[in-house]
Short mmCIF file of C-alpha atoms in Angstrom, two decimals:
data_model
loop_
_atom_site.label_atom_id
_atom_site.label_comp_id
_atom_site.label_asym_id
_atom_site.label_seq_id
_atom_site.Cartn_x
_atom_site.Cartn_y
_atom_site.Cartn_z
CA UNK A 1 0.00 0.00 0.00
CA UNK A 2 2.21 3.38 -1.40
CA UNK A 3 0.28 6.99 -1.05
CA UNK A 4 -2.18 8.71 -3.72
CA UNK A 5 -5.30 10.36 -3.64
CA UNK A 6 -7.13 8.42 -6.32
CA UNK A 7 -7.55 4.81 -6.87
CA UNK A 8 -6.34 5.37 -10.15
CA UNK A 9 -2.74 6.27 -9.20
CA UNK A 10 -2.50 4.06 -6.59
CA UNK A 11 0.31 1.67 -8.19
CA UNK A 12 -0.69 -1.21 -6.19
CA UNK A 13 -1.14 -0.29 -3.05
CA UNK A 14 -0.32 0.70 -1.29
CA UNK A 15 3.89 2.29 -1.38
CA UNK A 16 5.06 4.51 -4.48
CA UNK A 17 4.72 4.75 -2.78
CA UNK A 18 4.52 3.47 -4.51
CA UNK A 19 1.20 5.69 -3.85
CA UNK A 20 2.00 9.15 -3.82
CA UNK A 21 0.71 12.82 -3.27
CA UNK A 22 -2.20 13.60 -0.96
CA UNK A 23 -4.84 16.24 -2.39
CA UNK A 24 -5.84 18.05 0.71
CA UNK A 25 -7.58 21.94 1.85
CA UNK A 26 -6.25 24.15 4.15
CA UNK A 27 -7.37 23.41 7.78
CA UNK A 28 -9.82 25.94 9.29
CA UNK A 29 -9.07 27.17 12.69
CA UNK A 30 -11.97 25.22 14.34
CA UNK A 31 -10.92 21.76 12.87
CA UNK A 32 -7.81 22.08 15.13
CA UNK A 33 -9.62 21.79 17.77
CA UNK A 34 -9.77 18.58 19.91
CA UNK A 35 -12.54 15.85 19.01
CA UNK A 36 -13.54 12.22 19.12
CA UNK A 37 -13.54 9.92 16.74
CA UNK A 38 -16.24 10.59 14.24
CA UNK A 39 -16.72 8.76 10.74
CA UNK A 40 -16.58 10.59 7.36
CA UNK A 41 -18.32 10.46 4.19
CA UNK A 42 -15.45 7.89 1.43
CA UNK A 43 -13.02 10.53 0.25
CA UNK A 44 -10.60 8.08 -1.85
CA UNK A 45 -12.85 4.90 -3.24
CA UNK A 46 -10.90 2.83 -1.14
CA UNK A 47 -12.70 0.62 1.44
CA UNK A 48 -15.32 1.55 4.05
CA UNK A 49 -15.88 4.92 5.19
CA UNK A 50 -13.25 6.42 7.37
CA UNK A 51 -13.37 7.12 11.05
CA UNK A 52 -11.36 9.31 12.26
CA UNK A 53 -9.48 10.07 15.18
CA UNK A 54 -6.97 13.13 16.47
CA UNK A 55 -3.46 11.68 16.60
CA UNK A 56 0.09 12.87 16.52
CA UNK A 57 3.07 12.26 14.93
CA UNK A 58 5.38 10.87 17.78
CA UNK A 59 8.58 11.21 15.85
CA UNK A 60 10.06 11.39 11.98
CA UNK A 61 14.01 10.96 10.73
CA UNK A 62 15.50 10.00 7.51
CA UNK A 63 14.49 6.61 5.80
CA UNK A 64 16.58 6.71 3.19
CA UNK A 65 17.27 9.26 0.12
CA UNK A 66 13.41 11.03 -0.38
CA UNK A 67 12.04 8.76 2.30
CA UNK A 68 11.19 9.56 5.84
CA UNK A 69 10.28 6.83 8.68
CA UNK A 70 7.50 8.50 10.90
CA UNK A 71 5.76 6.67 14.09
CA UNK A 72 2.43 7.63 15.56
CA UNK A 73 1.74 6.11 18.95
CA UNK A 74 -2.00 5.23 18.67
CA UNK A 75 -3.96 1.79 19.15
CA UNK A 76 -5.34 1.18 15.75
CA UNK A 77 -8.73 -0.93 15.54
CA UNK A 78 -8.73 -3.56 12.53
CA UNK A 79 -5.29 -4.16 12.18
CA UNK A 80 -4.21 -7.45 12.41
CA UNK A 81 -2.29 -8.78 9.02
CA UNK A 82 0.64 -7.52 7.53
CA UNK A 83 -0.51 -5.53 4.39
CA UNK A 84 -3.01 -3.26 5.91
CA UNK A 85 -3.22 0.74 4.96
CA UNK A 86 -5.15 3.34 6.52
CA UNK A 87 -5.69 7.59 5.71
CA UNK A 88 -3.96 10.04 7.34
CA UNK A 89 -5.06 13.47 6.64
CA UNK A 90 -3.97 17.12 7.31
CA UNK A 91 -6.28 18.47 10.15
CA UNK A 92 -9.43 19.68 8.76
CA UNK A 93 -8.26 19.09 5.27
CA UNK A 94 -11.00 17.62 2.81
CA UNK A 95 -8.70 15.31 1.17
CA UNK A 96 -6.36 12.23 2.64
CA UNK A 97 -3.62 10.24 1.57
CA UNK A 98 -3.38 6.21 1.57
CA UNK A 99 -0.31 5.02 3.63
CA UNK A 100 0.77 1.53 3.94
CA UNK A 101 1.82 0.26 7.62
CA UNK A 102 5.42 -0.57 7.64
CA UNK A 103 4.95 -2.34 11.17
CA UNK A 104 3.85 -5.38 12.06
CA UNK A 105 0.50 -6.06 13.24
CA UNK A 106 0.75 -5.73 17.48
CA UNK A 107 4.03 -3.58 17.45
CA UNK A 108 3.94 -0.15 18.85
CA UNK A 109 4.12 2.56 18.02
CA UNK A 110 2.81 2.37 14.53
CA UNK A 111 5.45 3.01 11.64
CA UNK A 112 5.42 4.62 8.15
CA UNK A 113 7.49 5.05 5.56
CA UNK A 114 6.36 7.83 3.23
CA UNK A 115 7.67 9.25 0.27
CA UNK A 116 8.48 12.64 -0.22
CA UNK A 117 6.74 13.68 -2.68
CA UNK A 118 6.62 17.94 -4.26
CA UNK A 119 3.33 19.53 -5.38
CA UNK A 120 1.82 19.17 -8.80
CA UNK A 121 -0.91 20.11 -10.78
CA UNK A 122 -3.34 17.87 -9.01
CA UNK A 123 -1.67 17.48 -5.20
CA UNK A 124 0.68 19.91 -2.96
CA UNK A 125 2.56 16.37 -2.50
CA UNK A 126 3.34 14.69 1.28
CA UNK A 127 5.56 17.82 2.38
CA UNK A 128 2.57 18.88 5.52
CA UNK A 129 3.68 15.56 6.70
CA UNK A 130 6.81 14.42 5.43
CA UNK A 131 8.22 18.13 6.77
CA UNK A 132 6.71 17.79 9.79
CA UNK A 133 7.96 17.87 13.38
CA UNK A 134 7.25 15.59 16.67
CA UNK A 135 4.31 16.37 18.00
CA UNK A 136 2.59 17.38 14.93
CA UNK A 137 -1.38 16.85 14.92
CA UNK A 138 -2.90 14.65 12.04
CA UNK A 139 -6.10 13.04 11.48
CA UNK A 140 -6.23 8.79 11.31
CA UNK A 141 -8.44 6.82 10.71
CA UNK A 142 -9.26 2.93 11.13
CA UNK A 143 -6.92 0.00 9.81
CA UNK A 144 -7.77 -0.82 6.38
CA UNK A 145 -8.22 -3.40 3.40
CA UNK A 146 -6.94 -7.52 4.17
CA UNK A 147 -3.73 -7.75 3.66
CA UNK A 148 -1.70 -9.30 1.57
CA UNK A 149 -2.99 -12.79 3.20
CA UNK A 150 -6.92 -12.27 2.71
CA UNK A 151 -8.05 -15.54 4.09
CA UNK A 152 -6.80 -18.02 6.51
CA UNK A 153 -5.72 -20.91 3.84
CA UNK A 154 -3.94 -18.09 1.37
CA UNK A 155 -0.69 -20.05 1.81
CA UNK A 156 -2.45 -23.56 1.74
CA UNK A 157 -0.20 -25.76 0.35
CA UNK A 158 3.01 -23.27 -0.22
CA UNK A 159 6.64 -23.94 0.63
CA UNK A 160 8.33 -20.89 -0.75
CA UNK A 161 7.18 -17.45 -0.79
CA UNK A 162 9.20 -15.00 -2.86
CA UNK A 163 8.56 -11.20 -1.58
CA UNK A 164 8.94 -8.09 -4.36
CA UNK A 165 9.25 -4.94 -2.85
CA UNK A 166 10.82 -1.30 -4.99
CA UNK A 167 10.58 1.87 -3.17
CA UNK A 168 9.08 2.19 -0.34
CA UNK A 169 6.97 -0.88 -1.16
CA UNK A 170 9.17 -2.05 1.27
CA UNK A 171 6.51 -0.97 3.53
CA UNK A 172 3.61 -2.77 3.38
CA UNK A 173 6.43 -5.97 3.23
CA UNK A 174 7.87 -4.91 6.04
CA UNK A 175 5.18 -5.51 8.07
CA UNK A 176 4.27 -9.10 6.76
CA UNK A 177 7.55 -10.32 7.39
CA UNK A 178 7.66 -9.07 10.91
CA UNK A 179 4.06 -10.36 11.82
CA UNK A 180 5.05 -13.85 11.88
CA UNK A 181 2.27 -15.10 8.88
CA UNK A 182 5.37 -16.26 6.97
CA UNK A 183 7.09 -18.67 9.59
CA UNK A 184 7.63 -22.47 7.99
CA UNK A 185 8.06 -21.09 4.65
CA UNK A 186 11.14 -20.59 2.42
CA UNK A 187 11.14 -16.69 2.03
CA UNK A 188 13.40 -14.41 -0.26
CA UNK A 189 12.91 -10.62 -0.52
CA UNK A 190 13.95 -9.29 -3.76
CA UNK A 191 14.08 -5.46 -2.75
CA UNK A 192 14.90 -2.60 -5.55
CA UNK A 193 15.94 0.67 -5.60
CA UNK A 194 17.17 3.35 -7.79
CA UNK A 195 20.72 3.52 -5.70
CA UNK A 196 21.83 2.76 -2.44
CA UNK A 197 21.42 5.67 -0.26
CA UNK A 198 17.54 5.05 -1.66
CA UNK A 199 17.11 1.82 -0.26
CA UNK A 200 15.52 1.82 3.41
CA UNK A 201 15.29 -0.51 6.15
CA UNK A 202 19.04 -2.22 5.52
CA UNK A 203 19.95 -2.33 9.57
CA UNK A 204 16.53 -4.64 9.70
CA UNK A 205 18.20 -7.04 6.85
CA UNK A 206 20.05 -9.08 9.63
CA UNK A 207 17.18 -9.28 11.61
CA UNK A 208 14.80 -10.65 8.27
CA UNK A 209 17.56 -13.01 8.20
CA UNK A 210 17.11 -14.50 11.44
CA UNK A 211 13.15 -14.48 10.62
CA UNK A 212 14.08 -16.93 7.71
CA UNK A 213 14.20 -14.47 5.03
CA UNK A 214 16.94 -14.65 2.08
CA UNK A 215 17.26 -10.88 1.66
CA UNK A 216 18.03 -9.90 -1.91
CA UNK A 217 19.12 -6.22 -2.67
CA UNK A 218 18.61 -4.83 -6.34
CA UNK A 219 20.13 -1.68 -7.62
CA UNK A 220 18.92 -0.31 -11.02
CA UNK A 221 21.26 2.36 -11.02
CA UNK A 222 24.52 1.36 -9.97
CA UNK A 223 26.85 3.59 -11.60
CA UNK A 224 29.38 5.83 -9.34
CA UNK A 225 27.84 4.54 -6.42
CA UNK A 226 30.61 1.69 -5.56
CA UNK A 227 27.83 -1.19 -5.15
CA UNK A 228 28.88 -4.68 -5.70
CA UNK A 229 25.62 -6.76 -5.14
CA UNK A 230 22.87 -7.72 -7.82
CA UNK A 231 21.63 -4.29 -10.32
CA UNK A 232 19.01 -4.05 -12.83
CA UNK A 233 15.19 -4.89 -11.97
CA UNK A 234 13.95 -7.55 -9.03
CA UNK A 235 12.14 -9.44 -11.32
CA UNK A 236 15.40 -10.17 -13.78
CA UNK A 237 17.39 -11.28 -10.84
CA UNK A 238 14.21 -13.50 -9.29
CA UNK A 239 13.55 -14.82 -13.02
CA UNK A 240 17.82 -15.70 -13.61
CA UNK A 241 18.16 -17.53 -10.19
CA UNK A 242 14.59 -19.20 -11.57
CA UNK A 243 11.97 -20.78 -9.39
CA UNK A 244 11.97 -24.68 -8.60
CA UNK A 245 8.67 -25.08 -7.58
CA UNK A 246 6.13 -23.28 -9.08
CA UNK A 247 3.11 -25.04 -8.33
CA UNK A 248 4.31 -24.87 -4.02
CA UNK A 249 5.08 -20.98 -4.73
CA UNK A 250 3.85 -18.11 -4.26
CA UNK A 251 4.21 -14.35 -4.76
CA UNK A 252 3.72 -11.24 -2.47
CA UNK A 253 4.98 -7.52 -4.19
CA UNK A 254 4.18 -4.17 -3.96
CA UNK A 255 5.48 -1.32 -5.92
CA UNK A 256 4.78 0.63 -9.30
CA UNK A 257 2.56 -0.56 -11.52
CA UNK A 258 5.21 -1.53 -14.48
CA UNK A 259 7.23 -4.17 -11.93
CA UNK A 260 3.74 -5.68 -10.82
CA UNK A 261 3.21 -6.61 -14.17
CA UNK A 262 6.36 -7.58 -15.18
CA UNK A 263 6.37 -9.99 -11.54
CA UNK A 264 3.14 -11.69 -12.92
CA UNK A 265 4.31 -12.24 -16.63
CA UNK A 266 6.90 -13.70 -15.10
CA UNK A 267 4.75 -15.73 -12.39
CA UNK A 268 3.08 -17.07 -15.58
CA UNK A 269 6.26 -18.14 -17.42
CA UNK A 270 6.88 -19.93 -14.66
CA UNK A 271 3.51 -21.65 -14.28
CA UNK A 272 3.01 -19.85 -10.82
CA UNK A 273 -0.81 -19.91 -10.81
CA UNK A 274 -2.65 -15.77 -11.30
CA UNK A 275 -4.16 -16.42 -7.90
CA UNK A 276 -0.92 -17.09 -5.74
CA UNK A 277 0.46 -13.90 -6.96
CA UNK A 278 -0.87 -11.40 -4.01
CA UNK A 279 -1.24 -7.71 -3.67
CA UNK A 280 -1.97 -5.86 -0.60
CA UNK A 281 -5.00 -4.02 -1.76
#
């Protein structure tokens, strides 16, 4: 789940954030004031009506080049698998943005990673929150969509799951690794990014490992940047070191719309059946 403000430019949802660019109105002195949580009319087409309630951002830092890691220390009702989004929303502001939950269902205090993203014709872009400071106020609302793991039996039957992640896709991964849904499978992560210093969440690599996960780092622009592991696209790298048992496999990604479908042309080549290959929206 990346960050936009219509379902048509949500990638895949949600990161690039895959998802990017919130559409929102300047707050009116009288929304900043305190409330409860109150429902709202559907502002983005995705899921059920939001409800929203008066949060804060508890802290932000650097996530990587463009990226920024922000926590909010709220309960959150309805999240419980790795996958889930929810809106966040300027106070007062008619418009919200999609934001995947980069941690894991349980964990506190909740993360995000959010792209920074500049105005444009049709949004002013992330900068209210991606420029904003502890203790800044925001609007939440409830957890959203299933997951990447709608039903109980999704992974009926599989031995290896391979993960796709670009960007800060990453996110919405994140968070299914760390929940625990994966344990007893095989698990590689085939994470891209433009160049190194874009590429977020390497001190949790180690930590993946110990989970069972076979981290695998893409670069797709190499060049002057001194990096010696795998470059080009995730799904060239995933589709070289080839996939020995399709039918027992199966496929979680989330990032821009051109590696999604390049991940299930290759699922097909493969003979990875259209239904094991799993988005988070």
């Amino acid at each position: 789940i990346f960050h936009r403000s219509s379902p048509q430019m949500l990638p895949l949802l949600v990161p690039s954030v895959a998802l990017l660019g919130l559409v929102l109105q300047p707050p009116s002195p009288a929304a900043r004031s305190v409330r409860a949580p109150r429902a709202g009319r559907v502002l983005l087409g995705w899921g059920p009506d939001p409800v929203w309630s008066d949060q804060s951002v508890e802290s932000i830092g650097d996530a990587g080049e463009g990226l920024k890691a922000i926590t909010i220390d709220a309960a959150l009702d309805g999240f419980g698998k790795g996958g889930q989004y929810l809106q966040i929303r300027e106070p007062g502001a008619e418009k919200a943005g999609i934001f995947a939950i980069a941690s894991a269902p349980g964990a506190s205090p909740l993360e995000f990673l959010i792209k920074e993203q500049p105005p444009s014709d049709w949004s002013p872009g992330t900068g209210w929150l991606t420029g904003a400071s502890a203790g800044a106020a925001l609007e939440m609302s409830q957890a959203m969509g299933g997951g990447f793991l709608k039903t109980d039996d999704a992974l009926e039957g599989i031995s290896t799951v391979l993960l796709f992640a670009v960007g800060s896709g990453i996110s919405p991964i994140r968070s299914v690794i760390e929940s625990g849904a994966l344990d007893g499978k095989s698990v590689e992560l085939f994470y891209g990014a433009r160049t190194p210093a874009m590429m977020s969440y390497t001190d949790k690599f180690a930590a993946w490992e110990e989970l069972g996960v076979s981290v695998t780092p893409v670069i797709s622009q190499p060049e002057g940047t001194g990096w010696e592991g795998c470059t080009g696209y995730v799904q060239d790298v995933a589709r070289e070191k080839g996939i020995a048992d399709p039918k027992a496999t199966a496929i979680l990604l989330c990032g821009m719309k051109g590696m999604a479908v390049a991940i299930k042309e290759m699922a097909e080549e493969a003979g990875i059946p259209e239904e094991r290959v799993l988005a988070n929206f």
